Amino acid sequence: MAKKVALMQGNEACAHGAVYAGCNFFGGYPITPSTEVAEVLANELPKVGGKFIQMEDEIGAMAAVIGAALTGAKALTATSGPGVSLKQELIGYACIAETPCVIVNVMRGGPSTGMPTGPGQSDVMQARWGTHGDHAAIALVPASCQEIFSETVRAFNLAEKFRMPVQVLFDEIVGHMRERVEFPEPGELEVIDRAPVTVSPAEYKPYDASKGDVPPLAAFGSGYKFHVTGLNKAADGFPTTKAELVDAEERRQISKVMDRADEIEKNEEYQTQDAEVVIWAYGSTARSARYAVNELRKAGVKAGLFRPLTLWPFPEKRTAALAQQAKAIVVAEMNLGQMIYEVERVAKGACNVAGVFRVDGEPINPGQIMDKVKEVL
Amino acid sequence: MAYDYEKSIRPGKLPHIWCPGCGHGIVMKGLIRAMDACNLDRAKTSIVSGIGCASRLPGYMDACTLHTAHGRAAAFATGVKLANPEMTVIVCGGDGDGTAIGGNHFIHACRRNIDMTYVIMNNYIYGMTGGQFSPCTPTGHKASTTPYGNPDPIFDISKLAIGAGATFVARTTAFHATQIDKLIAEGIKHKGMAVIEVLDDCPTTYGRRNKFRSVVDMMKRLKDIAVPVQAAAKMTAEQLEGKVLTGVLYKEDKPEYCEMYQKVIERAQGAKS
Ligand SMILES: Cc1ncc(C[n+]2csc(CCOP(=O)(O)OP(=O)(O)O)c2C)c(N)n1
């Protein structure tokens, strides 16, 4: 049988990817340009026995998602910049309570209400630091409708595997762009479910580090009684202020991600092998950058593209290696300079780092990138 | 024989954090008796709270307990219940948690008529943060942030719940300890959103500033202001001045949210085949 193929928006592909990953709970609050994710899931989830709820606001949506996830659901919320800002306290809650869930952020400009129907890449730092306290972050940045499908699946997998919130960020351009999307067959993409609990209810401790850096999570209602809190806590889930326990828990929750960053990292490189100038771009901006690379190559400039699909943890090793190899890295992003700070941090002055920025609601076009490349070489 | 509360409390979790004379412990005992009366399977019972002194209650209880962020308990609980409608969901917390920061989630949980029992401990004050006024601090009374007397009008929590669509609303006080478990049990058995407001006392941060010289004074006030709804029906407006109605204030049978959603699932699956 031929594969199901459809012409659809990135937002729609995201919703279908979620269903493929086994998502069975959506809690959300409408905000442009993310609304189609909710609208498609309102249609699709009940067909597979899943639940869709439109909550009273983004905070409530995030709360419902965490409550559902702790009750065993694979849960998702979708929003845009202002909504993510509202969810921040509870994103931190999901971090400390180690609750697997996925937050989709279809990015627009900002700050505040910004340009609701304009594209932006304004939340990439919000995705890293947008809650209080120290914590690890995982954020994925797909650049096409097909990739939104598969990266949404990967986001659920990472959430379940690392037992934490995972963000999928794409800009309004790919969110609303229509492209051909091939639906993978069941089994074609890996789908990971959270690790089963193997101890008896009496022995179960939700944060027992002796069970590995990601201790298994039982579901409320499955026979296990346990306590979940946003306070610093000991292995049994109950609050503690004992310095050594608090410190060990905080560090475990960060190192479970940072020690295994290689498993999470995913990048695409195009013509970087001999590149003298590397364009560092993500999301729809990377599509312009790829075009720019082709044009530059035609003109005899050794240009290449580095495109992270995992923005957090930051792709340190490859970025550092490219900084060693190239004369310059040009970071292109739809903000006034956010990821460029990270590129500069790991480049450590090994090469020139320059930026192409835009916040006027227009996409970054190849010409702008080419101009910058010529300027830095 | 004395009632065995210990079997419902997690070993090693006492003493609790509540001050001497605080009514939250009376409510917790009432909740334990209510849960026993309803024969709840604690592995299928989730007790959810926000932040505050009252919200520390779930930590002591042997069940699936969820201590969330300030004000968000009802929204977390909505996720728990909708994800697994077989769970019995009990929410508990303070007046500030439920009606100020959490007011939006509270009224919308009532509107949805989702099957949960919300026990709201109204001690008229923000206890945990040291006695700032809450939406339930009586006008004119003193709090650390209303040193000249509170200018704000109050929320009547029970009326708010009824207005917002809760289908079982009851009120009692920490003085009327034996009524607490009866009303909570009725709330648990009720299919839909049940709100049980318990007028409570905070001697440390509210009583002290408002000239209640002792816990006994505060309890006496709770006793004096409470009028059972049945008795109130025969009283004049003058006689009811300054009183608070107690007992079951409102009860209605209306479709419950998870059941309504189940119908959505059936329609969606019917449409598919
Ligand atoms: C977002 C947020 N804002 C403020 C606080 C601080 N805070 C903690 S408890 C509380 C008030 C609790 O009062 P109430 O809900 O009436 O419960 P009580 O302590 O009186 O039992 C406040 C304001 C917080 N924890 N989180």
XYZ file of C-alpha atoms and ligand atoms in Angstrom:
676
model
C 0.000 0.000 0.000
C 1.204 3.455 -0.830
C 2.156 5.712 2.024
C -0.234 8.384 3.176
C 0.950 11.666 1.735
C -0.610 15.032 2.368
C -0.058 18.667 1.616
C -0.141 20.313 4.993
C 1.054 23.101 7.221
C 3.888 22.648 9.668
C 1.454 23.155 12.526
C -0.732 20.342 11.189
C 2.294 18.107 10.715
C 3.209 18.769 14.325
C -0.187 17.572 15.526
C 0.017 14.414 13.391
C 3.562 13.774 14.599
C 2.310 14.002 18.168
C -0.373 11.392 17.501
C 2.222 9.144 15.865
C 4.371 9.464 19.000
C 1.465 8.270 21.130
C 0.363 11.638 22.483
C -2.965 11.134 24.247
C -3.418 14.408 26.068
C -3.401 17.991 24.881
C -3.996 20.994 27.111
C -3.760 24.379 25.478
C -4.891 27.940 25.077
C -5.177 29.459 21.602
C -2.498 31.838 20.369
C -1.395 32.730 16.862
C 0.626 31.352 15.113
C 0.246 28.026 16.959
C -3.532 27.505 16.897
C -3.688 24.871 14.158
C -1.752 22.462 16.375
C -4.631 22.619 18.853
C -7.322 22.557 16.191
C -5.974 19.423 14.525
C -5.516 17.659 17.866
C -9.069 18.563 18.937
C -10.077 16.591 15.872
C -7.571 13.742 16.033
C -7.114 12.906 19.723
C -10.653 11.730 20.523
C -10.471 9.402 17.494
C -7.707 7.492 19.265
C -9.320 7.789 22.700
C -7.059 10.686 23.703
C -8.146 13.829 25.489
C -8.131 17.432 24.326
C -8.876 20.251 26.697
C -8.870 23.956 26.018
C -7.907 25.437 29.362
C -8.622 28.922 30.698
C -5.088 30.154 30.056
C -1.564 28.967 29.268
C -0.682 28.447 32.912
C -3.697 26.206 33.373
C -2.795 24.371 30.168
C 0.724 23.652 31.382
C -0.642 22.568 34.758
C -3.132 20.179 33.157
C -0.382 18.767 30.943
C 1.840 18.050 33.966
C -1.058 16.551 35.929
C -1.935 14.312 32.983
C 1.697 13.322 32.410
C 2.043 12.270 36.045
C -1.080 10.188 35.547
C 0.637 8.319 32.729
C -0.330 10.336 29.665
C 1.938 11.462 26.873
C 1.013 15.097 27.083
C 1.511 18.124 24.876
C 0.817 21.825 24.867
C 1.349 24.239 21.982
C 1.721 27.969 22.194
C 3.771 30.994 21.122
C 6.096 33.448 22.882
C 3.655 35.175 25.261
C 2.177 31.807 26.180
C 5.576 30.323 26.911
C 6.354 33.306 29.125
C 3.238 32.511 31.145
C 4.157 28.855 31.408
C 7.636 29.518 32.714
C 7.024 28.802 36.379
C 5.457 25.467 35.519
C 8.135 24.556 32.978
C 10.464 24.786 35.957
C 8.029 22.628 37.897
C 8.156 19.992 35.158
C 11.972 20.148 35.351
C 12.258 19.692 39.108
C 9.424 17.173 39.327
C 10.946 15.369 36.309
C 7.729 15.188 34.354
C 7.914 14.118 30.709
C 5.926 16.463 28.471
C 6.287 18.393 25.236
C 5.875 22.131 24.710
C 5.561 23.321 21.139
C 6.403 26.979 20.587
C 5.558 28.384 17.179
C 7.688 31.483 17.401
C 6.654 34.993 16.538
C 8.316 38.297 17.292
C 8.314 40.092 20.582
C 8.704 41.253 23.244
C 5.142 41.088 24.532
C 2.416 40.742 21.918
C 4.895 41.658 19.186
C 3.754 40.618 15.757
C 1.222 37.809 16.128
C 1.257 36.737 12.501
C 4.883 37.574 11.800
C 7.695 35.084 12.075
C 10.467 35.294 14.621
C 13.096 33.206 16.336
C 12.761 35.262 19.450
C 12.341 32.521 22.024
C 15.514 30.513 21.646
C 16.968 31.901 24.861
C 13.574 31.702 26.538
C 13.662 27.989 25.727
C 16.984 27.685 27.509
C 16.542 29.909 30.539
C 12.835 30.602 30.686
C 12.137 29.563 34.234
C 13.862 30.311 37.505
C 16.686 28.221 38.870
C 19.323 25.997 37.350
C 18.067 23.288 35.049
C 18.889 21.507 31.843
C 16.910 22.181 28.694
C 16.177 20.239 25.534
C 14.880 22.182 22.543
C 14.499 21.052 18.924
C 14.264 23.327 15.885
C 12.827 21.681 12.763
C 12.924 23.555 9.455
C 10.348 21.842 7.212
C 6.895 20.353 7.565
C 8.230 16.810 7.243
C 10.857 17.530 9.836
C 8.289 19.065 12.191
C 6.498 15.718 12.064
C 9.589 13.673 12.864
C 11.079 16.110 15.376
C 7.797 16.205 17.284
C 8.071 12.427 17.560
C 11.675 12.800 18.695
C 10.630 15.408 21.277
C 8.203 12.932 22.865
C 10.908 10.264 22.817
C 13.405 12.523 24.540
C 10.799 13.661 27.072
C 10.010 10.062 27.981
C 13.623 8.931 27.974
C 15.008 11.804 30.013
C 11.840 12.366 32.032
C 11.632 16.096 31.501
C 9.906 18.813 29.487
C 11.137 19.100 25.893
C 10.440 22.089 23.683
C 9.931 22.085 19.928
C 10.493 25.509 18.420
C 9.649 26.494 14.918
C 9.022 29.873 13.422
C 5.760 31.049 11.942
C 7.126 30.527 8.419
C 7.452 26.752 8.733
C 4.426 26.606 11.042
C 2.181 28.037 8.342
C 4.038 26.877 5.242
C 2.363 24.084 3.283
C 4.548 21.233 2.087
C 4.295 17.623 1.135
C 4.368 15.450 4.232
C 4.800 11.700 4.042
C 3.291 9.892 6.981
C 5.698 7.265 8.257
C 4.272 3.787 8.767
C 3.883 2.565 12.348
C 7.291 1.334 13.449
C 9.135 3.356 10.834
C 10.065 6.047 13.343
C 11.163 4.951 16.773
C 8.599 5.610 19.526
C 9.940 5.478 23.069
C 7.752 5.017 26.136
C 8.878 5.832 29.650
C 10.817 3.118 31.429
C 8.612 0.772 33.441
C 8.882 0.702 37.236
C 10.272 -2.631 38.339
C 10.062 -2.359 42.136
C 6.998 -2.977 44.294
C 4.811 -0.059 45.423
C 6.272 -0.316 48.924
C 9.817 0.101 47.651
C 9.130 2.733 45.012
C 10.884 6.092 45.246
C 10.232 8.517 42.387
C 13.695 10.138 42.535
C 15.842 7.187 43.475
C 19.227 7.895 41.864
C 20.373 4.331 42.567
C 18.030 3.385 39.693
C 20.095 5.445 37.260
C 20.283 9.105 36.380
C 16.688 8.917 35.116
C 14.765 7.018 37.801
C 11.582 5.390 36.453
C 8.339 7.308 36.890
C 5.218 5.468 38.053
C 1.795 6.771 37.064
C -0.783 7.992 39.535
C -3.551 5.430 39.574
C -1.331 2.503 38.630
C -1.013 1.163 42.158
C 1.922 3.323 43.220
C 1.360 5.971 45.886
C 3.969 8.677 45.926
C 4.442 12.381 46.484
C 5.316 14.959 43.866
C 6.290 18.518 44.753
C 8.029 21.529 43.261
C 10.137 21.859 46.389
C 13.663 20.530 46.542
C 13.252 16.969 47.630
C 14.953 13.753 48.579
C 14.795 10.443 46.688
C 11.355 9.660 48.135
C 9.869 12.854 46.707
C 9.426 14.567 50.068
C 10.778 18.047 50.683
C 14.214 18.427 52.137
C 16.530 21.352 52.760
C 19.529 19.149 53.535
C 22.335 20.821 51.626
C 23.958 17.671 50.287
C 20.663 16.128 49.129
C 19.518 19.318 47.422
C 22.865 19.740 45.710
C 23.011 16.121 44.526
C 19.451 16.239 43.117
C 20.040 19.524 41.276
C 23.251 18.244 39.768
C 21.779 14.890 38.767
C 18.922 16.586 36.971
C 21.347 18.673 34.950
C 23.927 15.981 34.325
C 21.343 13.444 33.124
C 21.109 15.683 30.060
C 24.586 17.151 29.793
C 26.398 13.832 30.233
C 24.356 12.360 27.405
C 24.238 15.404 25.157
C 25.654 13.322 22.289
C 22.526 11.147 22.316
C 20.369 14.239 22.034
C 22.397 16.241 19.563
C 21.311 16.216 15.945
C 22.681 18.529 13.247
C 22.795 18.805 9.525
C 25.927 19.937 7.723
C 25.990 20.980 4.091
C 29.215 21.643 2.221
C 31.111 22.207 5.457
C 33.980 19.824 4.691
C 36.210 22.426 3.106
C 34.234 25.493 4.141
C 36.078 28.689 4.845
C 32.915 30.380 5.948
C 30.175 28.551 7.813
C 26.664 29.864 7.995
C 25.140 28.843 11.305
C 21.364 28.911 10.981
C 18.266 27.096 12.190
C 14.598 26.834 11.291
C 13.347 28.617 8.196
C 16.440 30.830 8.246
C 18.540 27.757 7.451
C 16.556 27.307 4.233
C 17.657 30.732 3.059
C 21.163 29.911 4.220
C 21.257 26.723 2.133
C 20.277 28.687 -0.931
C 22.987 31.204 -0.093
C 25.580 28.423 0.175
C 24.706 27.175 -3.311
C 24.949 30.663 -4.776
C 28.219 31.362 -2.984
C 29.721 28.087 -4.176
C 28.752 29.004 -7.743
C 30.647 32.240 -7.219
C 33.667 30.302 -5.992
C 33.273 31.024 -2.286
C 33.872 28.019 -0.050
C 30.726 28.373 2.050
C 28.968 25.738 4.129
C 25.899 25.424 6.330
C 25.710 24.174 9.882
C 22.098 23.609 10.867
C 21.371 22.425 14.412
C 18.167 20.473 14.907
C 18.920 20.336 18.599
C 19.450 23.865 19.852
C 19.673 22.814 23.506
C 21.895 21.261 24.680
C 23.989 23.548 22.491
C 25.985 21.718 19.773
C 29.291 22.680 21.347
C 31.693 20.182 19.824
C 30.783 20.691 16.171
C 30.466 24.447 16.520
C 33.897 24.621 18.196
C 35.436 22.397 15.505
C 33.978 24.542 12.723
C 35.314 27.663 14.433
C 38.769 26.074 14.305
C 38.387 25.179 10.654
C 36.724 28.280 9.205
C 37.799 31.864 8.822
C 34.356 33.038 9.830
C 30.998 31.856 11.123
C 27.952 33.843 10.109
C 24.996 33.337 12.441
C 21.654 34.115 10.829
C 18.594 34.405 13.030
C 15.294 36.248 13.227
C 16.104 38.214 16.367
C 18.733 40.798 17.181
C 21.295 38.227 18.273
C 20.590 35.345 20.667
C 22.267 32.110 19.564
C 25.228 34.133 18.351
C 26.251 34.497 21.997
C 26.559 30.727 22.280
C 28.498 30.478 19.021
C 30.868 33.176 20.261
C 31.185 31.419 23.600
C 32.369 28.139 22.109
C 34.341 29.703 19.223
C 36.514 31.359 21.869
C 37.898 33.778 19.317
C 39.159 31.033 16.996
C 37.417 32.703 14.060
C 35.453 35.786 13.228
C 31.780 35.469 14.277
C 29.293 37.793 12.602
C 25.517 37.984 12.641
C 22.679 38.531 10.200
C 19.650 39.594 12.180
C 16.134 40.629 11.346
C 13.101 41.507 13.483
C 10.807 43.264 11.034
C 8.543 40.303 10.395
C 10.237 39.530 7.087
C 12.256 36.376 6.532
C 16.025 36.579 6.250
C 16.726 36.219 2.548
C 19.742 34.591 0.880
C 21.006 37.905 -0.462
C 21.436 39.336 3.014
C 23.399 36.298 4.094
C 25.584 36.444 0.978
C 26.322 40.126 1.577
C 27.432 39.361 5.120
C 29.618 36.469 3.961
C 31.358 38.692 1.444
C 31.842 41.325 4.122
C 33.560 38.973 6.574
C 35.795 37.161 4.142
C -11.837 3.472 70.900
C -10.063 6.504 69.526
C -10.203 7.010 65.763
C -7.101 5.640 64.073
C -5.811 8.507 61.941
C -2.261 7.177 61.806
C -3.039 4.501 59.284
C -3.881 7.226 56.770
C -0.827 9.327 57.461
C 2.507 8.582 55.872
C 4.947 7.194 58.375
C 7.639 9.613 59.457
C 6.000 12.712 57.979
C 4.752 14.210 61.251
C 5.070 16.618 62.977
C 3.280 18.868 60.516
C 4.306 22.464 59.852
C 1.105 24.057 61.188
C 1.200 26.401 64.198
C -0.454 25.501 67.469
C -4.127 26.461 67.232
C -4.270 26.382 63.424
C -7.413 24.765 62.093
C -5.788 23.061 59.091
C -5.132 19.926 61.175
C -8.816 19.708 62.090
C -9.650 19.796 58.392
C -7.070 17.104 57.644
C -8.612 14.814 60.244
C -12.013 15.514 58.719
C -10.664 14.637 55.297
C -9.247 11.351 56.623
C -12.598 10.406 58.151
C -14.368 11.355 54.923
C -12.013 9.265 52.812
C -12.524 6.333 55.159
C -16.287 6.801 55.026
C -16.117 6.653 51.240
C -13.834 3.622 51.351
C -11.417 5.187 48.929
C -8.660 3.145 47.383
C -5.749 5.443 48.149
C -3.722 4.203 45.204
C -6.531 5.517 43.003
C -6.966 8.746 44.935
C -5.044 11.865 44.089
C -4.838 14.734 46.561
C -3.685 17.898 44.845
C -2.755 21.242 46.361
C -1.114 24.538 45.495
C 1.176 26.491 47.804
C 0.483 27.764 51.284
C 0.166 26.360 54.787
C -3.101 24.618 53.877
C -1.504 23.239 50.724
C 1.014 21.254 52.748
C -1.767 18.843 53.657
C -1.254 16.260 50.871
C 2.335 15.561 51.932
C 1.104 13.984 55.158
C -1.511 11.806 53.493
C -1.041 8.307 52.208
C -2.273 8.574 48.598
C -1.091 9.813 45.187
C -0.246 13.311 46.289
C 0.636 16.308 44.212
C 1.897 19.557 45.718
C 1.963 21.984 42.800
C 2.593 25.701 42.269
C 0.762 28.562 43.967
C -2.821 28.708 42.720
C -2.587 25.990 40.122
C -3.982 23.003 42.008
C -7.353 22.898 40.230
C -5.666 22.976 36.817
C -3.203 20.193 37.686
C -6.109 18.220 39.124
C -8.041 18.701 35.886
C -5.175 17.034 34.031
C -5.072 14.137 36.491
C -8.819 13.555 36.354
C -9.194 13.873 32.595
C -6.175 11.634 31.944
C -7.656 8.948 34.178
C -11.320 9.513 35.078
C -11.146 6.510 37.410
C -9.075 8.534 39.846
C -10.829 10.112 42.797
C -9.480 13.638 42.830
C -9.431 15.818 45.918
C -8.038 19.333 45.812
C -7.180 21.243 48.942
C -5.665 24.585 49.736
C -6.085 28.023 51.204
C -8.355 30.947 50.387
C -5.507 32.933 48.849
C -4.287 30.032 46.754
C -7.779 29.183 45.515
C -9.392 32.581 44.978
C -6.572 35.071 44.290
C -3.780 33.624 42.166
C -5.841 30.503 41.473
C -9.194 32.237 41.046
C -9.313 31.681 37.323
C -8.599 27.953 37.568
C -11.069 27.644 40.445
C -14.014 29.187 38.596
C -13.287 27.265 35.428
C -13.083 23.938 37.247
C -16.505 24.837 38.696
C -17.818 25.794 35.263
C -16.683 22.510 33.723
C -18.300 20.599 36.559
C -15.393 18.215 36.506
C -15.658 15.468 39.115
C -13.410 16.589 41.936
C -13.816 17.646 45.535
C -12.226 20.968 46.371
C -11.725 21.513 50.102
C -10.895 25.171 50.579
C -9.574 26.233 53.953
C -10.587 29.844 54.425
C -8.499 31.282 57.232
C -9.057 34.819 55.911
C -5.364 35.442 55.376
C -2.138 34.496 53.619
C -0.672 32.390 56.382
C 2.481 31.047 54.865
C 3.876 34.395 53.765
C 3.207 35.937 57.153
C -0.246 37.458 57.164
C -0.858 39.599 54.106
C -4.537 40.150 53.284
C -6.334 37.733 50.968
C -9.509 38.180 48.899
C -11.282 36.760 51.953
C -9.875 39.075 54.639
C -12.911 40.953 55.980
C -13.096 44.624 54.986
C -11.643 46.815 57.715
C -9.576 44.016 59.259
C -5.854 44.202 59.664
C -3.198 42.285 57.840
C 0.490 42.984 57.390
C -0.287 44.760 54.115
C -3.420 46.511 55.398
C -2.058 48.179 58.517
C -4.864 50.813 58.436
C -7.609 48.285 57.845
C -8.432 46.366 54.670
C -10.164 48.527 52.033
C -10.991 45.553 49.770
C -14.399 43.908 49.597
C -14.328 40.127 50.031
C -15.138 37.104 47.944
C -17.841 34.844 49.314
C -16.179 31.596 48.193
C -19.298 29.464 48.312
C -21.363 31.971 46.343
C -18.497 32.281 43.879
C -18.475 28.512 43.410
C -22.229 28.345 42.903
C -22.136 31.254 40.474
C -19.336 29.643 38.520
C -21.219 26.366 38.095
C -20.105 23.964 40.834
C -22.870 21.427 41.405
C -22.247 20.692 45.087
C -21.357 23.532 47.421
C -21.186 23.282 51.189
C -19.718 25.273 54.026
C -18.759 24.562 57.581
C -16.157 25.710 60.075
C -13.177 24.286 61.903
C -15.263 24.517 65.070
C -17.874 22.176 63.603
C -15.352 19.378 63.265
C -17.820 16.528 62.895
C -19.607 18.260 60.055
C -16.389 18.546 58.045
C -16.097 14.845 57.231
C -19.807 14.498 56.491
C -19.752 17.323 53.968
C -16.471 16.222 52.358
C -17.799 12.667 52.073
C -20.956 13.970 50.438
C -18.781 15.987 48.094
C -16.675 12.953 47.169
C -19.794 10.917 46.444
C -21.253 13.723 44.344
C -20.547 13.324 40.631
C -19.246 16.700 39.526
C -17.452 19.655 41.012
C -17.916 19.763 44.793
C -16.632 22.710 46.799
C -16.437 22.479 50.568
C -15.477 25.749 52.180
C -14.196 25.364 55.707
C -13.960 28.594 57.687
C -10.731 28.203 59.505
C -8.523 30.154 61.870
C -4.998 31.467 61.786
C -4.108 32.645 65.278
C -0.537 33.466 64.330
C -0.997 35.920 61.499
C -4.686 36.905 61.509
C -5.917 36.469 65.063
C -3.027 38.320 66.624
C -3.589 41.434 64.507
C -7.335 41.414 64.882
C -7.627 41.232 68.648
C -8.560 37.601 69.043
C -6.716 37.045 72.260
C -6.671 33.292 72.018
C -7.463 30.398 69.764
C -10.525 29.846 71.897
C -11.725 33.351 70.940
C -11.325 32.505 67.278
C -13.119 29.190 67.611
C -15.885 30.886 69.553
C -16.309 33.367 66.720
C -16.611 30.500 64.207
C -19.233 28.899 66.426
C -21.174 32.152 66.794
C -21.298 33.221 63.170
C -22.357 29.832 61.780
C -26.058 29.351 61.099
C -27.232 26.088 59.516
C -29.134 26.733 56.282
C -32.285 25.130 57.654
C -32.293 27.445 60.667
C -31.512 30.445 58.513
C -34.667 29.841 56.487
C -36.692 30.852 59.548
C -34.594 33.880 60.428
C -35.012 37.546 59.479
C -32.441 39.544 57.579
C -31.650 41.401 60.770
C -31.031 38.201 62.654
C -28.766 37.006 59.860
C -26.609 40.133 59.904
C -22.966 39.091 60.313
C -23.816 35.382 60.172
C -22.572 32.775 57.713
C -24.726 29.941 56.391
C -23.408 26.424 56.885
C -24.383 23.001 55.591
C -25.140 22.022 52.001
C -25.770 25.339 50.253
C -26.334 24.042 46.750
C -26.738 20.718 45.014
C -27.642 19.964 41.440
C -27.371 17.070 39.017
C -25.703 18.154 35.823
C -23.553 16.342 33.249
C -20.010 15.859 34.478
C -17.045 16.964 32.353
C -15.233 13.647 31.846
C -18.536 11.990 30.932
C -19.213 14.759 28.440
C -15.763 14.229 26.968
C -16.375 10.492 26.720
C -19.306 11.356 24.447
C -16.932 13.446 22.326
C -14.710 10.384 21.979
C -17.673 8.254 20.967
C -18.791 10.791 18.377
C -15.245 11.102 17.011
C -14.837 7.345 16.780
C -18.281 6.930 15.240
C -17.465 9.553 12.662
C -14.268 7.734 11.775
C -15.699 4.299 11.091
C 3.784 32.564 42.130
C 3.829 32.709 43.611
N 3.488 33.877 44.183
C 3.555 34.020 45.514
C 3.969 32.997 46.301
C 4.090 33.211 47.782
N 3.036 32.580 48.575
C 3.224 31.355 49.125
S 1.921 30.840 50.029
C 1.067 32.280 49.716
C -0.278 32.557 50.317
C -0.928 31.389 50.923
O -2.135 31.776 51.477
P -3.390 30.840 51.479
O -3.569 30.210 50.143
O -4.552 31.613 51.967
O -2.994 29.642 52.462
P -2.548 29.603 53.994
O -1.057 29.715 54.014
O -3.217 30.753 54.686
O -3.013 28.284 54.477
C 1.823 33.130 48.903
C 1.359 34.481 48.485
C 4.320 31.774 45.666
N 4.735 30.701 46.347
N 4.231 31.673 44.340
